[in-house]
Tab-separated table of C-alpha atoms in Angstrom:
chain	number	residue	atom	x	y	z
T	1	UNK	CA	73.374	96.274	100.020
T	2	UNK	CA	75.486	93.773	102.018
T	3	UNK	CA	74.546	90.523	103.437
T	4	UNK	CA	76.073	89.315	106.329
T	5	UNK	CA	76.471	86.160	108.335
T	6	UNK	CA	76.240	85.830	112.172
T	7	UNK	CA	79.570	87.142	112.941
T	8	UNK	CA	79.076	90.427	110.798
T	9	UNK	CA	81.341	88.902	107.801
T	10	UNK	CA	79.792	89.552	104.519
T	11	UNK	CA	78.633	86.785	102.706
T	12	UNK	CA	77.420	88.492	99.713
T	13	UNK	CA	76.360	91.635	98.377
T	14	UNK	CA	73.393	92.740	96.191
T	15	UNK	CA	73.072	95.463	93.985
T	16	UNK	CA	70.578	97.255	91.679
T	17	UNK	CA	71.424	98.855	88.397
T	18	UNK	CA	68.963	101.175	86.341
T	19	UNK	CA	69.933	99.631	83.129
T	20	UNK	CA	69.500	96.050	84.162
T	21	UNK	CA	65.734	95.254	84.648
T	22	UNK	CA	66.457	92.332	87.226
T	23	UNK	CA	65.479	92.601	90.940
T	24	UNK	CA	69.337	92.836	92.155
T	25	UNK	CA	71.967	90.723	91.159
T	26	UNK	CA	73.583	89.114	93.966
T	27	UNK	CA	77.517	88.387	94.136
T	28	UNK	CA	79.025	85.762	96.917
T	29	UNK	CA	81.904	86.805	99.198
T	30	UNK	CA	83.824	83.069	100.217
T	31	UNK	CA	87.268	81.517	100.249
T	32	UNK	CA	88.075	84.030	103.336
T	33	UNK	CA	91.852	84.002	103.740
T	34	UNK	CA	93.633	85.269	106.728
T	35	UNK	CA	96.958	87.628	105.533
T	36	UNK	CA	99.919	87.345	107.602
T	37	UNK	CA	99.174	91.331	108.349
T	38	UNK	CA	95.518	89.809	110.256
T	39	UNK	CA	93.537	91.467	107.386
T	40	UNK	CA	90.791	88.942	106.150
T	41	UNK	CA	90.075	88.783	102.169
T	42	UNK	CA	87.580	86.881	100.368
T	43	UNK	CA	89.270	85.041	97.535
T	44	UNK	CA	85.882	83.928	95.676
T	45	UNK	CA	83.177	86.114	94.069
T	46	UNK	CA	80.283	84.155	92.127
T	47	UNK	CA	77.126	84.926	90.695
T	48	UNK	CA	74.719	82.495	89.844
T	49	UNK	CA	77.324	79.784	90.929
T	50	UNK	CA	79.952	81.088	88.454
T	51	UNK	CA	83.564	82.281	89.507
T	52	UNK	CA	83.512	85.723	88.272
T	53	UNK	CA	86.881	86.364	90.495
T	54	UNK	CA	89.126	83.969	92.185
T	55	UNK	CA	92.359	85.516	93.623
T	56	UNK	CA	95.396	83.484	94.016
T	57	UNK	CA	98.588	83.872	95.520
T	58	UNK	CA	97.623	86.917	97.997
T	59	UNK	CA	100.393	88.410	100.032
T	60	UNK	CA	100.010	91.126	102.534
T	61	UNK	CA	102.723	93.289	104.617
T	62	UNK	CA	102.587	96.671	106.421
T	63	UNK	CA	104.012	98.391	103.911
T	64	UNK	CA	104.210	98.016	100.106
T	65	UNK	CA	108.057	97.886	100.069
T	66	UNK	CA	107.841	94.738	101.750
T	67	UNK	CA	106.239	93.379	98.967
T	68	UNK	CA	107.496	94.800	95.862
T	69	UNK	CA	110.878	96.303	95.753
T	70	UNK	CA	111.405	99.299	94.865
T	71	UNK	CA	108.197	100.838	95.623
T	72	UNK	CA	106.443	102.258	92.557
T	73	UNK	CA	104.825	105.058	94.838
T	74	UNK	CA	108.300	106.152	96.726
T	75	UNK	CA	108.875	109.060	94.379
T	76	UNK	CA	105.708	110.482	94.791
T	77	UNK	CA	106.047	110.339	98.878
């Protein structure tokens, strides 16, 4: 289940799993960063206040070739 702020941006999500007998685990979506492409990325995801995912050194481009050369997927296109 997505938990959204007043603008519609996710602030957290909650998941329920059969193997865990807890009333849903909630993970935050924080540290929003806008990439040069205009895409917004949440750079931090926490659960119970503990950093589970912390993204750093983000890059964005219209194509993978603009970020990484040579494009590792070029041969299959």
